[in-house]
Amino acid sequence: HCRAYKGKYVGGPKNGKPCVVKRLKRQSESRPPSQFLRDIEIAEIAQNMAKEFNALPEVKAGRTVEFTIPVLLQVESPSKFGDFSFGDYITAEDFFPGHFEKFVNNAGLLLYSGTLSSFCHFTYHKSKGNLLIVDIQGVMTAGSYRLTDPSLHSKKQCQYGDLDHGLSGIWNFFATHECTGICRRMNQPKVPEHILEQR
């Protein structure tokens, strides 16, 4: 739903640092697009969960989990050479140098089990089964996972947009998830047999 561009911050505490600017492929609203507001809300939920996850004794010694939170902006002085028009709503977020990977996709499939899979499980446990953060993607550094653009599944399907697959999304994750020492004692749902048979 978005086009992404590499840019840099001008002014403020991040002045001169690289960023990623996103704009909707179709600009048709005179108010902030609900898609951008939802993306920011999900990123804030993910980052708040990450702070609590990083505080777990089992995680402190390993890589921490960090999500960048987009900032909503409106174009005031577009370049005649760019794709932006006056009044367009855009978001800006930190650019992560390094090898970009998708670690957990929206269907809950894992690139490999470990800290990030345990983080997903933690979000289900911490929310008392109301949601599960997925679509975990970004850059792995020596001390952290720097992540962007998560999505989530909730008990109410599509509450958080088209990528919210509801309970079926939650079950699909747990059908393949392998617990680690971090999440072995955490709550998880009973996955229906028909979901397990599809795996």
PDB file of C-alpha atoms in Angstrom:
ATOM      1  CA  HIS A   1       0.000   0.000   0.000  1.00  0.00           C
ATOM      2  CA  CYS A   2       3.069   2.291   0.302  1.00  0.00           C
ATOM      3  CA  ARG A   3       6.049   3.478  -1.673  1.00  0.00           C
ATOM      4  CA  ALA A   4       9.276   3.831   0.298  1.00  0.00           C
ATOM      5  CA  TYR A   5      12.084   6.327  -0.288  1.00  0.00           C
ATOM      6  CA  LYS A   6      15.434   6.835   1.401  1.00  0.00           C
ATOM      7  CA  GLY A   7      15.925  10.324   2.822  1.00  0.00           C
ATOM      8  CA  LYS A   8      17.492  12.096   5.765  1.00  0.00           C
ATOM      9  CA  TYR A   9      16.247  14.068   8.719  1.00  0.00           C
ATOM     10  CA  VAL A  10      16.612  17.846   8.454  1.00  0.00           C
ATOM     11  CA  GLY A  11      16.619  19.484  11.863  1.00  0.00           C
ATOM     12  CA  GLY A  12      15.826  18.101  15.296  1.00  0.00           C
ATOM     13  CA  PRO A  13      17.839  15.606  17.348  1.00  0.00           C
ATOM     14  CA  LYS A  14      18.263  13.267  14.346  1.00  0.00           C
ATOM     15  CA  ASN A  15      19.461  15.990  11.968  1.00  0.00           C
ATOM     16  CA  GLY A  16      21.466  14.508   9.097  1.00  0.00           C
ATOM     17  CA  LYS A  17      20.716  10.886   9.929  1.00  0.00           C
ATOM     18  CA  PRO A  18      19.209   8.638   7.220  1.00  0.00           C
ATOM     19  CA  CYS A  19      15.520   7.804   7.303  1.00  0.00           C
ATOM     20  CA  VAL A  20      12.869   5.973   5.296  1.00  0.00           C
ATOM     21  CA  VAL A  21       9.972   8.043   3.976  1.00  0.00           C
ATOM     22  CA  LYS A  22       6.743   6.291   3.039  1.00  0.00           C
ATOM     23  CA  ARG A  23       3.770   7.590   1.100  1.00  0.00           C
ATOM     24  CA  LEU A  24       0.549   5.891   0.096  1.00  0.00           C
ATOM     25  CA  LYS A  25       0.321   4.840  -3.537  1.00  0.00           C
ATOM     26  CA  ARG A  26      -3.018   6.628  -3.636  1.00  0.00           C
ATOM     27  CA  GLN A  27      -3.465   9.962  -1.871  1.00  0.00           C
ATOM     28  CA  SER A  28      -7.186  10.638  -1.592  1.00  0.00           C
ATOM     29  CA  GLU A  29      -7.814  11.807   1.954  1.00  0.00           C
ATOM     30  CA  SER A  30      -7.791  15.331   3.355  1.00  0.00           C
ATOM     31  CA  ARG A  31      -7.105  13.947   6.838  1.00  0.00           C
ATOM     32  CA  PRO A  32      -4.355  11.588   8.071  1.00  0.00           C
ATOM     33  CA  PRO A  33      -4.845   8.193   6.364  1.00  0.00           C
ATOM     34  CA  SER A  34      -6.197   5.517   8.692  1.00  0.00           C
ATOM     35  CA  GLN A  35      -3.552   3.102   7.354  1.00  0.00           C
ATOM     36  CA  PHE A  36      -0.722   5.317   8.610  1.00  0.00           C
ATOM     37  CA  LEU A  37      -2.411   5.862  11.977  1.00  0.00           C
ATOM     38  CA  ARG A  38      -2.866   2.107  12.335  1.00  0.00           C
ATOM     39  CA  ASP A  39       0.773   1.420  11.391  1.00  0.00           C
ATOM     40  CA  ILE A  40       1.931   3.865  14.063  1.00  0.00           C
ATOM     41  CA  GLU A  41      -0.398   2.335  16.676  1.00  0.00           C
ATOM     42  CA  ILE A  42       0.885  -1.192  15.938  1.00  0.00           C
ATOM     43  CA  ALA A  43       4.526  -0.016  16.093  1.00  0.00           C
ATOM     44  CA  GLU A  44       3.869   1.627  19.470  1.00  0.00           C
ATOM     45  CA  ILE A  45       2.259  -1.551  20.822  1.00  0.00           C
ATOM     46  CA  ALA A  46       5.204  -3.605  19.540  1.00  0.00           C
ATOM     47  CA  GLN A  47       7.813  -1.276  21.048  1.00  0.00           C
ATOM     48  CA  ASN A  48       6.068  -1.190  24.436  1.00  0.00           C
ATOM     49  CA  MET A  49       5.952  -4.989  24.411  1.00  0.00           C
ATOM     50  CA  ALA A  50       9.628  -5.104  23.378  1.00  0.00           C
ATOM     51  CA  LYS A  51      10.667  -2.990  26.380  1.00  0.00           C
ATOM     52  CA  GLU A  52       8.993  -5.462  28.733  1.00  0.00           C
ATOM     53  CA  PHE A  53      10.437  -8.430  26.847  1.00  0.00           C
ATOM     54  CA  ASN A  54      13.963  -6.985  27.019  1.00  0.00           C
ATOM     55  CA  ALA A  55      13.622  -6.695  30.801  1.00  0.00           C
ATOM     56  CA  LEU A  56      13.203 -10.478  31.192  1.00  0.00           C
ATOM     57  CA  PRO A  57      16.273 -12.030  32.860  1.00  0.00           C
ATOM     58  CA  GLU A  58      16.568 -14.612  30.060  1.00  0.00           C
ATOM     59  CA  VAL A  59      16.767 -11.863  27.418  1.00  0.00           C
ATOM     60  CA  LYS A  60      19.097  -9.362  29.076  1.00  0.00           C
ATOM     61  CA  ALA A  61      22.208 -11.361  28.176  1.00  0.00           C
ATOM     62  CA  GLY A  62      21.250 -11.711  24.497  1.00  0.00           C
ATOM     63  CA  ARG A  63      20.094  -9.431  21.686  1.00  0.00           C
ATOM     64  CA  THR A  64      17.412  -6.920  22.611  1.00  0.00           C
ATOM     65  CA  VAL A  65      14.350  -6.259  20.452  1.00  0.00           C
ATOM     66  CA  GLU A  66      13.680  -2.705  19.226  1.00  0.00           C
ATOM     67  CA  PHE A  67      10.983  -1.328  16.917  1.00  0.00           C
ATOM     68  CA  THR A  68      11.173   2.017  15.163  1.00  0.00           C
ATOM     69  CA  ILE A  69       8.002   4.098  15.434  1.00  0.00           C
ATOM     70  CA  PRO A  70       7.043   6.109  12.336  1.00  0.00           C
ATOM     71  CA  VAL A  71       6.348   9.837  12.599  1.00  0.00           C
ATOM     72  CA  LEU A  72       3.366  11.217  10.666  1.00  0.00           C
ATOM     73  CA  LEU A  73       4.184  14.306   8.577  1.00  0.00           C
ATOM     74  CA  GLN A  74       2.546  16.435   5.899  1.00  0.00           C
ATOM     75  CA  VAL A  75       4.377  17.765   2.848  1.00  0.00           C
ATOM     76  CA  GLU A  76       4.661  21.573   2.865  1.00  0.00           C
ATOM     77  CA  SER A  77       7.219  22.299   0.121  1.00  0.00           C
ATOM     78  CA  PRO A  78       7.468  19.476  -2.444  1.00  0.00           C
ATOM     79  CA  SER A  79      10.274  19.277  -4.989  1.00  0.00           C
ATOM     80  CA  LYS A  80       9.183  19.554  -8.615  1.00  0.00           C
ATOM     81  CA  PHE A  81      11.420  16.537  -9.309  1.00  0.00           C
ATOM     82  CA  GLY A  82       9.830  14.246  -6.682  1.00  0.00           C
ATOM     83  CA  ASP A  83       6.701  12.143  -6.311  1.00  0.00           C
ATOM     84  CA  PHE A  84       5.280  14.263  -3.492  1.00  0.00           C
ATOM     85  CA  SER A  85       2.566  16.896  -3.694  1.00  0.00           C
ATOM     86  CA  PHE A  86       1.642  19.703  -1.319  1.00  0.00           C
ATOM     87  CA  GLY A  87      -0.485  18.355   1.520  1.00  0.00           C
ATOM     88  CA  ASP A  88       0.454  14.686   1.043  1.00  0.00           C
ATOM     89  CA  TYR A  89       0.613  12.699   4.252  1.00  0.00           C
ATOM     90  CA  ILE A  90       3.842  10.728   4.706  1.00  0.00           C
ATOM     91  CA  THR A  91       5.659   8.911   7.478  1.00  0.00           C
ATOM     92  CA  ALA A  92       9.348   9.000   8.353  1.00  0.00           C
ATOM     93  CA  GLU A  93      11.237   6.397  10.359  1.00  0.00           C
ATOM     94  CA  ASP A  94      14.847   5.519  11.095  1.00  0.00           C
ATOM     95  CA  PHE A  95      16.827   3.780   8.355  1.00  0.00           C
ATOM     96  CA  PHE A  96      18.676   0.640   9.473  1.00  0.00           C
ATOM     97  CA  PRO A  97      21.956  -0.072   7.672  1.00  0.00           C
ATOM     98  CA  GLY A  98      22.830  -3.734   7.225  1.00  0.00           C
ATOM     99  CA  HIS A  99      21.239  -6.878   5.822  1.00  0.00           C
ATOM    100  CA  PHE A 100      17.435  -6.544   5.959  1.00  0.00           C
ATOM    101  CA  GLU A 101      15.601  -9.800   6.728  1.00  0.00           C
ATOM    102  CA  LYS A 102      12.064 -10.992   7.408  1.00  0.00           C
ATOM    103  CA  PHE A 103      12.391 -13.176  10.514  1.00  0.00           C
ATOM    104  CA  VAL A 104       8.713 -14.045  11.079  1.00  0.00           C
ATOM    105  CA  ASN A 105       6.154 -13.493   8.324  1.00  0.00           C
ATOM    106  CA  ASN A 106       2.507 -12.520   8.674  1.00  0.00           C
ATOM    107  CA  ALA A 107       1.433 -16.163   8.555  1.00  0.00           C
ATOM    108  CA  GLY A 108       3.664 -16.880  11.548  1.00  0.00           C
ATOM    109  CA  LEU A 109       6.268 -18.847   9.593  1.00  0.00           C
ATOM    110  CA  LEU A 110       9.750 -18.503  11.096  1.00  0.00           C
ATOM    111  CA  LEU A 111      13.068 -17.983   9.384  1.00  0.00           C
ATOM    112  CA  TYR A 112      14.501 -19.713  12.445  1.00  0.00           C
ATOM    113  CA  SER A 113      13.359 -20.249  16.003  1.00  0.00           C
ATOM    114  CA  GLY A 114      14.876 -18.282  18.849  1.00  0.00           C
ATOM    115  CA  THR A 115      14.580 -14.853  20.452  1.00  0.00           C
ATOM    116  CA  LEU A 116      12.174 -13.297  17.946  1.00  0.00           C
ATOM    117  CA  SER A 117       9.850 -16.286  17.914  1.00  0.00           C
ATOM    118  CA  SER A 118       9.864 -16.113  21.718  1.00  0.00           C
ATOM    119  CA  PHE A 119       9.048 -12.402  21.516  1.00  0.00           C
ATOM    120  CA  CYS A 120       5.975 -13.182  19.400  1.00  0.00           C
ATOM    121  CA  HIS A 121       4.885 -15.755  22.000  1.00  0.00           C
ATOM    122  CA  PHE A 122       5.524 -13.196  24.763  1.00  0.00           C
ATOM    123  CA  THR A 123       3.159 -10.686  23.118  1.00  0.00           C
ATOM    124  CA  TYR A 124       0.366 -13.268  23.187  1.00  0.00           C
ATOM    125  CA  HIS A 125       1.102 -14.119  26.829  1.00  0.00           C
ATOM    126  CA  LYS A 126       1.437 -10.489  27.963  1.00  0.00           C
ATOM    127  CA  SER A 127      -1.797  -9.428  26.239  1.00  0.00           C
ATOM    128  CA  LYS A 128      -3.659 -12.307  27.903  1.00  0.00           C
ATOM    129  CA  GLY A 129      -4.302 -13.875  24.511  1.00  0.00           C
ATOM    130  CA  ASN A 130      -5.796 -10.761  22.937  1.00  0.00           C
ATOM    131  CA  LEU A 131      -3.111 -10.216  20.301  1.00  0.00           C
ATOM    132  CA  LEU A 132       0.061 -11.567  18.708  1.00  0.00           C
ATOM    133  CA  ILE A 133       2.741  -9.422  17.062  1.00  0.00           C
ATOM    134  CA  VAL A 134       4.014 -10.923  13.763  1.00  0.00           C
ATOM    135  CA  ASP A 135       5.657  -9.749  10.525  1.00  0.00           C
ATOM    136  CA  ILE A 136       8.963  -9.342  12.322  1.00  0.00           C
ATOM    137  CA  GLN A 137      11.488  -7.785   9.929  1.00  0.00           C
ATOM    138  CA  GLY A 138      14.568  -5.632  10.070  1.00  0.00           C
ATOM    139  CA  VAL A 139      18.303  -5.845  10.733  1.00  0.00           C
ATOM    140  CA  MET A 140      20.240  -7.984  13.200  1.00  0.00           C
ATOM    141  CA  THR A 141      23.200  -6.234  14.858  1.00  0.00           C
ATOM    142  CA  ALA A 142      25.723  -7.472  17.411  1.00  0.00           C
ATOM    143  CA  GLY A 143      23.535  -6.441  20.327  1.00  0.00           C
ATOM    144  CA  SER A 144      19.993  -6.052  19.042  1.00  0.00           C
ATOM    145  CA  TYR A 145      17.298  -6.704  16.476  1.00  0.00           C
ATOM    146  CA  ARG A 146      16.289  -3.360  14.938  1.00  0.00           C
ATOM    147  CA  LEU A 147      12.814  -3.901  13.518  1.00  0.00           C
ATOM    148  CA  THR A 148      10.193  -2.091  11.487  1.00  0.00           C
ATOM    149  CA  ASP A 149       6.663  -2.376  10.115  1.00  0.00           C
ATOM    150  CA  PRO A 150       5.187  -5.150  12.300  1.00  0.00           C
ATOM    151  CA  SER A 151       1.601  -6.330  12.022  1.00  0.00           C
ATOM    152  CA  LEU A 152      -0.575  -8.167  14.495  1.00  0.00           C
ATOM    153  CA  HIS A 153      -3.373 -10.659  14.823  1.00  0.00           C
ATOM    154  CA  SER A 154      -6.113  -9.978  17.358  1.00  0.00           C
ATOM    155  CA  LYS A 155      -9.135 -11.823  18.684  1.00  0.00           C
ATOM    156  CA  LYS A 156     -11.294  -9.550  16.510  1.00  0.00           C
ATOM    157  CA  GLN A 157     -10.226 -10.222  12.928  1.00  0.00           C
ATOM    158  CA  CYS A 158      -9.326  -7.080  10.921  1.00  0.00           C
ATOM    159  CA  GLN A 159      -9.411  -4.873  14.038  1.00  0.00           C
ATOM    160  CA  TYR A 160      -5.892  -3.804  13.015  1.00  0.00           C
ATOM    161  CA  GLY A 161      -6.355  -3.838   9.256  1.00  0.00           C
ATOM    162  CA  ASP A 162      -6.370  -6.376   6.452  1.00  0.00           C
ATOM    163  CA  LEU A 163      -3.269  -8.181   7.767  1.00  0.00           C
ATOM    164  CA  ASP A 164      -5.026  -8.972  11.062  1.00  0.00           C
ATOM    165  CA  HIS A 165      -6.151 -12.564  10.480  1.00  0.00           C
ATOM    166  CA  GLY A 166      -7.737 -12.947  13.891  1.00  0.00           C
ATOM    167  CA  LEU A 167      -7.631 -16.251  15.756  1.00  0.00           C
ATOM    168  CA  SER A 168      -6.615 -18.195  12.651  1.00  0.00           C
ATOM    169  CA  GLY A 169      -3.477 -16.028  12.416  1.00  0.00           C
ATOM    170  CA  ILE A 170      -2.683 -16.700  16.067  1.00  0.00           C
ATOM    171  CA  TRP A 171      -3.246 -20.459  15.648  1.00  0.00           C
ATOM    172  CA  ASN A 172      -1.068 -20.575  12.525  1.00  0.00           C
ATOM    173  CA  PHE A 173       1.845 -19.101  14.450  1.00  0.00           C
ATOM    174  CA  PHE A 174       1.560 -21.534  17.345  1.00  0.00           C
ATOM    175  CA  ALA A 175       1.162 -24.488  14.988  1.00  0.00           C
ATOM    176  CA  THR A 176       4.848 -24.130  14.037  1.00  0.00           C
ATOM    177  CA  HIS A 177       6.307 -22.240  17.006  1.00  0.00           C
ATOM    178  CA  GLU A 178       8.939 -24.068  19.067  1.00  0.00           C
ATOM    179  CA  CYS A 179       9.276 -22.697  22.584  1.00  0.00           C
ATOM    180  CA  THR A 180      12.676 -21.718  23.947  1.00  0.00           C
ATOM    181  CA  GLY A 181      13.777 -21.327  27.555  1.00  0.00           C
ATOM    182  CA  ILE A 182      12.441 -17.769  27.370  1.00  0.00           C
ATOM    183  CA  CYS A 183       8.812 -18.639  26.636  1.00  0.00           C
ATOM    184  CA  ARG A 184       8.359 -22.273  27.663  1.00  0.00           C
ATOM    185  CA  ARG A 185       6.236 -21.392  30.710  1.00  0.00           C
ATOM    186  CA  MET A 186       4.122 -18.756  28.964  1.00  0.00           C
ATOM    187  CA  ASN A 187       0.457 -19.202  28.108  1.00  0.00           C
ATOM    188  CA  GLN A 188      -0.432 -20.369  24.616  1.00  0.00           C
ATOM    189  CA  PRO A 189      -3.683 -21.329  22.895  1.00  0.00           C
ATOM    190  CA  LYS A 190      -4.852 -24.820  22.092  1.00  0.00           C
ATOM    191  CA  VAL A 191      -4.463 -25.039  18.320  1.00  0.00           C
ATOM    192  CA  PRO A 192      -7.407 -26.774  16.589  1.00  0.00           C
ATOM    193  CA  GLU A 193      -6.629 -30.128  14.946  1.00  0.00           C
ATOM    194  CA  HIS A 194      -7.590 -28.928  11.469  1.00  0.00           C
ATOM    195  CA  ILE A 195      -4.904 -26.185  11.690  1.00  0.00           C
ATOM    196  CA  LEU A 196      -2.256 -28.716  12.795  1.00  0.00           C
ATOM    197  CA  GLU A 197      -3.214 -31.088   9.964  1.00  0.00           C
ATOM    198  CA  GLN A 198      -2.518 -28.328   7.410  1.00  0.00           C
ATOM    199  CA  ARG A 199       1.096 -28.044   8.590  1.00  0.00           C
TER     200      ARG A 199
END
